[in-house]
Amino acid sequence: LQVPHVSSEAATALAGLARRHPDTIAVMSAPLPRALRYITEPQGKASVIFLLGEYGESIQEAPYSLEKVIDNYDNIVDDGVKTALLAATVKLFFHRPPECQHMLGRLFKKATEDVSSQDLHDRALFYYRLLRSSPDPDIVKSIISKSMTMSTRQFAEEDDSELKAALMDEFNTLCTVYRCKPENFIEDANIVPFVRMPKEHPLPSDAPLAPVPDPGVNAVTDQLGGASITEQQGQAAPPPPAPAVTSGEVDLLGFGFDEPATPAPVSSAGSLQSLSLKASVTLSGDAYQSLWGSVPDGEAIVTPALPMRTAPSATDAVEA
């Protein structure tokens, strides 16, 4: 495929597949040298370089493919590709030393003089000093040529248990959405430090408990006023309090009354029946207010309703 990112992802998947199933390298080894010329994405190119260095013993063109990349070292921008190239060339040197000796020397010179990546510079110096000062080449080979074949169900670079533990401390934040720590996307001045609250019960589990006093029989007797339980059951219950007599005045606004108002006399049914209405009476409003104000409070009778002899057929006659 001529799509750069698709080819890159395919090469990355092949690298993971070869580490998990090393027996598949015989099938995918033939097109690797050609793929290295056409893959331009840094991640995919680093994956192909890794495969050439890891399984270059069975790939005839592996050293020559890596040599072309070393000759073009100055044009490589990505540090990951440079690091993968250094590790693959050193590892392939122990499998095919005559073909890799000169190009490894050139790579050491370029990598140790490269100041774009401190990690790459230190790795190149480490490999160079290890090869130069070690008295036994087999020891160096056992260190550098350690197989990257996967022996467990999870790759070491995919182990994110530490990240998951850090995300649990920031569970109710955007860290769980971005899957990264807050310092990766928030400025240091705006990060709220996480403070773990103390436990509710800081005492150790084996600490002695405080004694709980037992009230006993004497305390129960004191609560009953000195009498026994049977005596209290035998006594008659006190009568309920008499209901308060409501007065004629009601304190609706909460002003309070200095003296209790005298209760209004309760009218009997007979007095209500003796009242009658006259339809021909005419009275002005001022006259009605003066007459109503002259009636003492004790003699005023307020009735909610008066019985009517006959119910009107319509409200026109009442309202007139």
mmCIF file with all atom_site columns, N, CA and C in Angstrom, residues 64-101:
data_model
loop_
_atom_site.group_PDB
_atom_site.id
_atom_site.type_symbol
_atom_site.label_atom_id
_atom_site.label_alt_id
_atom_site.label_comp_id
_atom_site.label_asym_id
_atom_site.label_entity_id
_atom_site.label_seq_id
_atom_site.pdbx_PDB_ins_code
_atom_site.Cartn_x
_atom_site.Cartn_y
_atom_site.Cartn_z
_atom_site.occupancy
_atom_site.B_iso_or_equiv
_atom_site.pdbx_formal_charge
_atom_site.auth_seq_id
_atom_site.auth_comp_id
_atom_site.auth_asym_id
_atom_site.auth_atom_id
_atom_site.pdbx_PDB_model_num
ATOM 1   N N  . TYR A 1 64  ? 23.171 -5.022  4.734  1.00 0.00 ? 64  TYR A N  1
ATOM 2   C CA . TYR A 1 64  ? 23.277 -4.044  3.656  1.00 0.00 ? 64  TYR A CA 1
ATOM 3   C C  . TYR A 1 64  ? 22.122 -3.034  3.707  1.00 0.00 ? 64  TYR A C  1
ATOM 4   N N  . SER A 1 65  ? 20.971 -3.508  4.164  1.00 0.00 ? 65  SER A N  1
ATOM 5   C CA . SER A 1 65  ? 19.846 -2.583  4.318  1.00 0.00 ? 65  SER A CA 1
ATOM 6   C C  . SER A 1 65  ? 20.116 -1.588  5.441  1.00 0.00 ? 65  SER A C  1
ATOM 7   N N  . LEU A 1 66  ? 20.703 -2.067  6.542  1.00 0.00 ? 66  LEU A N  1
ATOM 8   C CA . LEU A 1 66  ? 21.017 -1.160  7.647  1.00 0.00 ? 66  LEU A CA 1
ATOM 9   C C  . LEU A 1 66  ? 22.151 -0.209  7.269  1.00 0.00 ? 66  LEU A C  1
ATOM 10  N N  . GLU A 1 67  ? 23.091 -0.664  6.421  1.00 0.00 ? 67  GLU A N  1
ATOM 11  C CA . GLU A 1 67  ? 24.215 0.190   6.027  1.00 0.00 ? 67  GLU A CA 1
ATOM 12  C C  . GLU A 1 67  ? 23.726 1.398   5.227  1.00 0.00 ? 67  GLU A C  1
ATOM 13  N N  . LYS A 1 68  ? 22.710 1.209   4.402  1.00 0.00 ? 68  LYS A N  1
ATOM 14  C CA . LYS A 1 68  ? 22.160 2.327   3.639  1.00 0.00 ? 68  LYS A CA 1
ATOM 15  C C  . LYS A 1 68  ? 21.528 3.363   4.568  1.00 0.00 ? 68  LYS A C  1
ATOM 16  N N  . VAL A 1 69  ? 20.913 2.886   5.644  1.00 0.00 ? 69  VAL A N  1
ATOM 17  C CA . VAL A 1 69  ? 20.310 3.825   6.600  1.00 0.00 ? 69  VAL A CA 1
ATOM 18  C C  . VAL A 1 69  ? 21.410 4.562   7.361  1.00 0.00 ? 69  VAL A C  1
ATOM 19  N N  . ILE A 1 70  ? 22.515 3.862   7.688  1.00 0.00 ? 70  ILE A N  1
ATOM 20  C CA . ILE A 1 70  ? 23.622 4.510   8.395  1.00 0.00 ? 70  ILE A CA 1
ATOM 21  C C  . ILE A 1 70  ? 24.266 5.583   7.517  1.00 0.00 ? 70  ILE A C  1
ATOM 22  N N  . ASP A 1 71  ? 24.406 5.311   6.237  1.00 0.00 ? 71  ASP A N  1
ATOM 23  C CA . ASP A 1 71  ? 24.986 6.308   5.329  1.00 0.00 ? 71  ASP A CA 1
ATOM 24  C C  . ASP A 1 71  ? 24.089 7.538   5.224  1.00 0.00 ? 71  ASP A C  1
ATOM 25  N N  . ASN A 1 72  ? 22.796 7.372   5.470  1.00 0.00 ? 72  ASN A N  1
ATOM 26  C CA . ASN A 1 72  ? 21.861 8.499   5.408  1.00 0.00 ? 72  ASN A CA 1
ATOM 27  C C  . ASN A 1 72  ? 21.531 9.015   6.822  1.00 0.00 ? 72  ASN A C  1
ATOM 28  N N  . TYR A 1 73  ? 22.444 8.799   7.768  1.00 0.00 ? 73  TYR A N  1
ATOM 29  C CA . TYR A 1 73  ? 22.190 9.123   9.182  1.00 0.00 ? 73  TYR A CA 1
ATOM 30  C C  . TYR A 1 73  ? 21.917 10.613  9.381  1.00 0.00 ? 73  TYR A C  1
ATOM 31  N N  . ASP A 1 74  ? 22.614 11.460  8.667  1.00 0.00 ? 74  ASP A N  1
ATOM 32  C CA . ASP A 1 74  ? 22.463 12.909  8.869  1.00 0.00 ? 74  ASP A CA 1
ATOM 33  C C  . ASP A 1 74  ? 21.078 13.412  8.484  1.00 0.00 ? 74  ASP A C  1
ATOM 34  N N  . ASN A 1 75  ? 20.364 12.675  7.671  1.00 0.00 ? 75  ASN A N  1
ATOM 35  C CA . ASN A 1 75  ? 19.030 13.096  7.244  1.00 0.00 ? 75  ASN A CA 1
ATOM 36  C C  . ASN A 1 75  ? 17.920 12.514  8.123  1.00 0.00 ? 75  ASN A C  1
ATOM 37  N N  . ILE A 1 76  ? 18.272 11.703  9.094  1.00 0.00 ? 76  ILE A N  1
ATOM 38  C CA . ILE A 1 76  ? 17.269 11.130  10.000 1.00 0.00 ? 76  ILE A CA 1
ATOM 39  C C  . ILE A 1 76  ? 16.939 12.165  11.070 1.00 0.00 ? 76  ILE A C  1
ATOM 40  N N  . VAL A 1 77  ? 15.685 12.438  11.246 1.00 0.00 ? 77  VAL A N  1
ATOM 41  C CA . VAL A 1 77  ? 15.246 13.463  12.200 1.00 0.00 ? 77  VAL A CA 1
ATOM 42  C C  . VAL A 1 77  ? 14.765 12.833  13.502 1.00 0.00 ? 77  VAL A C  1
ATOM 43  N N  . ASP A 1 78  ? 14.085 11.742  13.420 1.00 0.00 ? 78  ASP A N  1
ATOM 44  C CA . ASP A 1 78  ? 13.471 11.138  14.600 1.00 0.00 ? 78  ASP A CA 1
ATOM 45  C C  . ASP A 1 78  ? 14.522 10.417  15.446 1.00 0.00 ? 78  ASP A C  1
ATOM 46  N N  . ASP A 1 79  ? 14.527 10.704  16.759 1.00 0.00 ? 79  ASP A N  1
ATOM 47  C CA . ASP A 1 79  ? 15.488 10.049  17.659 1.00 0.00 ? 79  ASP A CA 1
ATOM 48  C C  . ASP A 1 79  ? 15.164 8.578   17.860 1.00 0.00 ? 79  ASP A C  1
ATOM 49  N N  . GLY A 1 80  ? 13.897 8.198   17.755 1.00 0.00 ? 80  GLY A N  1
ATOM 50  C CA . GLY A 1 80  ? 13.536 6.790   17.913 1.00 0.00 ? 80  GLY A CA 1
ATOM 51  C C  . GLY A 1 80  ? 14.115 5.921   16.812 1.00 0.00 ? 80  GLY A C  1
ATOM 52  N N  . VAL A 1 81  ? 14.163 6.445   15.588 1.00 0.00 ? 81  VAL A N  1
ATOM 53  C CA . VAL A 1 81  ? 14.758 5.697   14.480 1.00 0.00 ? 81  VAL A CA 1
ATOM 54  C C  . VAL A 1 81  ? 16.260 5.548   14.701 1.00 0.00 ? 81  VAL A C  1
ATOM 55  N N  . LYS A 1 82  ? 16.934 6.593   15.188 1.00 0.00 ? 82  LYS A N  1
ATOM 56  C CA . LYS A 1 82  ? 18.365 6.510   15.453 1.00 0.00 ? 82  LYS A CA 1
ATOM 57  C C  . LYS A 1 82  ? 18.676 5.502   16.561 1.00 0.00 ? 82  LYS A C  1
ATOM 58  N N  . THR A 1 83  ? 17.871 5.509   17.605 1.00 0.00 ? 83  THR A N  1
ATOM 59  C CA . THR A 1 83  ? 18.101 4.567   18.706 1.00 0.00 ? 83  THR A CA 1
ATOM 60  C C  . THR A 1 83  ? 17.881 3.136   18.250 1.00 0.00 ? 83  THR A C  1
ATOM 61  N N  . ALA A 1 84  ? 16.815 2.904   17.460 1.00 0.00 ? 84  ALA A N  1
ATOM 62  C CA . ALA A 1 84  ? 16.566 1.559   16.943 1.00 0.00 ? 84  ALA A CA 1
ATOM 63  C C  . ALA A 1 84  ? 17.685 1.111   16.005 1.00 0.00 ? 84  ALA A C  1
ATOM 64  N N  . LEU A 1 85  ? 18.206 2.042   15.201 1.00 0.00 ? 85  LEU A N  1
ATOM 65  C CA . LEU A 1 85  ? 19.312 1.707   14.296 1.00 0.00 ? 85  LEU A CA 1
ATOM 66  C C  . LEU A 1 85  ? 20.562 1.324   15.067 1.00 0.00 ? 85  LEU A C  1
ATOM 67  N N  . LEU A 1 86  ? 20.870 2.045   16.134 1.00 0.00 ? 86  LEU A N  1
ATOM 68  C CA . LEU A 1 86  ? 22.050 1.725   16.943 1.00 0.00 ? 86  LEU A CA 1
ATOM 69  C C  . LEU A 1 86  ? 21.904 0.356   17.602 1.00 0.00 ? 86  LEU A C  1
ATOM 70  N N  . ALA A 1 87  ? 20.759 0.083   18.206 1.00 0.00 ? 87  ALA A N  1
ATOM 71  C CA . ALA A 1 87  ? 20.566 -1.205  18.878 1.00 0.00 ? 87  ALA A CA 1
ATOM 72  C C  . ALA A 1 87  ? 20.570 -2.361  17.882 1.00 0.00 ? 87  ALA A C  1
ATOM 73  N N  . ALA A 1 88  ? 19.947 -2.187  16.715 1.00 0.00 ? 88  ALA A N  1
ATOM 74  C CA . ALA A 1 88  ? 19.903 -3.265  15.726 1.00 0.00 ? 88  ALA A CA 1
ATOM 75  C C  . ALA A 1 88  ? 21.281 -3.557  15.143 1.00 0.00 ? 88  ALA A C  1
ATOM 76  N N  . THR A 1 89  ? 22.080 -2.525  14.882 1.00 0.00 ? 89  THR A N  1
ATOM 77  C CA . THR A 1 89  ? 23.409 -2.742  14.297 1.00 0.00 ? 89  THR A CA 1
ATOM 78  C C  . THR A 1 89  ? 24.350 -3.423  15.275 1.00 0.00 ? 89  THR A C  1
ATOM 79  N N  . VAL A 1 90  ? 24.303 -3.015  16.555 1.00 0.00 ? 90  VAL A N  1
ATOM 80  C CA . VAL A 1 90  ? 25.151 -3.655  17.571 1.00 0.00 ? 90  VAL A CA 1
ATOM 81  C C  . VAL A 1 90  ? 24.754 -5.112  17.752 1.00 0.00 ? 90  VAL A C  1
ATOM 82  N N  . LYS A 1 91  ? 23.451 -5.389  17.759 1.00 0.00 ? 91  LYS A N  1
ATOM 83  C CA . LYS A 1 91  ? 23.007 -6.775  17.942 1.00 0.00 ? 91  LYS A CA 1
ATOM 84  C C  . LYS A 1 91  ? 23.353 -7.632  16.725 1.00 0.00 ? 91  LYS A C  1
ATOM 85  N N  . LEU A 1 92  ? 23.208 -7.057  15.523 1.00 0.00 ? 92  LEU A N  1
ATOM 86  C CA . LEU A 1 92  ? 23.547 -7.822  14.312 1.00 0.00 ? 92  LEU A CA 1
ATOM 87  C C  . LEU A 1 92  ? 25.051 -8.050  14.179 1.00 0.00 ? 92  LEU A C  1
ATOM 88  N N  . PHE A 1 93  ? 25.852 -7.218  14.811 1.00 0.00 ? 93  PHE A N  1
ATOM 89  C CA . PHE A 1 93  ? 27.319 -7.366  14.745 1.00 0.00 ? 93  PHE A CA 1
ATOM 90  C C  . PHE A 1 93  ? 27.766 -8.700  15.333 1.00 0.00 ? 93  PHE A C  1
ATOM 91  N N  . PHE A 1 94  ? 27.097 -9.189  16.378 1.00 0.00 ? 94  PHE A N  1
ATOM 92  C CA . PHE A 1 94  ? 27.503 -10.441 17.004 1.00 0.00 ? 94  PHE A CA 1
ATOM 93  C C  . PHE A 1 94  ? 27.069 -11.654 16.173 1.00 0.00 ? 94  PHE A C  1
ATOM 94  N N  . HIS A 1 95  ? 26.122 -11.492 15.304 1.00 0.00 ? 95  HIS A N  1
ATOM 95  C CA . HIS A 1 95  ? 25.711 -12.598 14.444 1.00 0.00 ? 95  HIS A CA 1
ATOM 96  C C  . HIS A 1 95  ? 26.484 -12.598 13.121 1.00 0.00 ? 95  HIS A C  1
ATOM 97  N N  . ARG A 1 96  ? 26.796 -11.429 12.594 1.00 0.00 ? 96  ARG A N  1
ATOM 98  C CA . ARG A 1 96  ? 27.493 -11.318 11.310 1.00 0.00 ? 96  ARG A CA 1
ATOM 99  C C  . ARG A 1 96  ? 28.560 -10.231 11.415 1.00 0.00 ? 96  ARG A C  1
ATOM 100 N N  . PRO A 1 97  ? 29.643 -10.494 12.172 1.00 0.00 ? 97  PRO A N  1
ATOM 101 C CA . PRO A 1 97  ? 30.666 -9.457  12.432 1.00 0.00 ? 97  PRO A CA 1
ATOM 102 C C  . PRO A 1 97  ? 31.426 -8.981  11.197 1.00 0.00 ? 97  PRO A C  1
ATOM 103 N N  . PRO A 1 98  ? 31.804 -9.838  10.239 1.00 0.00 ? 98  PRO A N  1
ATOM 104 C CA . PRO A 1 98  ? 32.573 -9.302  9.095  1.00 0.00 ? 98  PRO A CA 1
ATOM 105 C C  . PRO A 1 98  ? 31.807 -8.254  8.299  1.00 0.00 ? 98  PRO A C  1
ATOM 106 N N  . GLU A 1 99  ? 30.505 -8.402  8.179  1.00 0.00 ? 99  GLU A N  1
ATOM 107 C CA . GLU A 1 99  ? 29.724 -7.479  7.366  1.00 0.00 ? 99  GLU A CA 1
ATOM 108 C C  . GLU A 1 99  ? 29.339 -6.205  8.123  1.00 0.00 ? 99  GLU A C  1
ATOM 109 N N  . CYS A 1 100 ? 29.372 -6.256  9.454  1.00 0.00 ? 100 CYS A N  1
ATOM 110 C CA . CYS A 1 100 ? 28.886 -5.127  10.259 1.00 0.00 ? 100 CYS A CA 1
ATOM 111 C C  . CYS A 1 100 ? 30.003 -4.333  10.924 1.00 0.00 ? 100 CYS A C  1
ATOM 112 N N  . GLN A 1 101 ? 31.264 -4.784  10.834 1.00 0.00 ? 101 GLN A N  1
ATOM 113 C CA . GLN A 1 101 ? 32.316 -4.135  11.610 1.00 0.00 ? 101 GLN A CA 1
ATOM 114 C C  . GLN A 1 101 ? 32.525 -2.683  11.182 1.00 0.00 ? 101 GLN A C  1
#
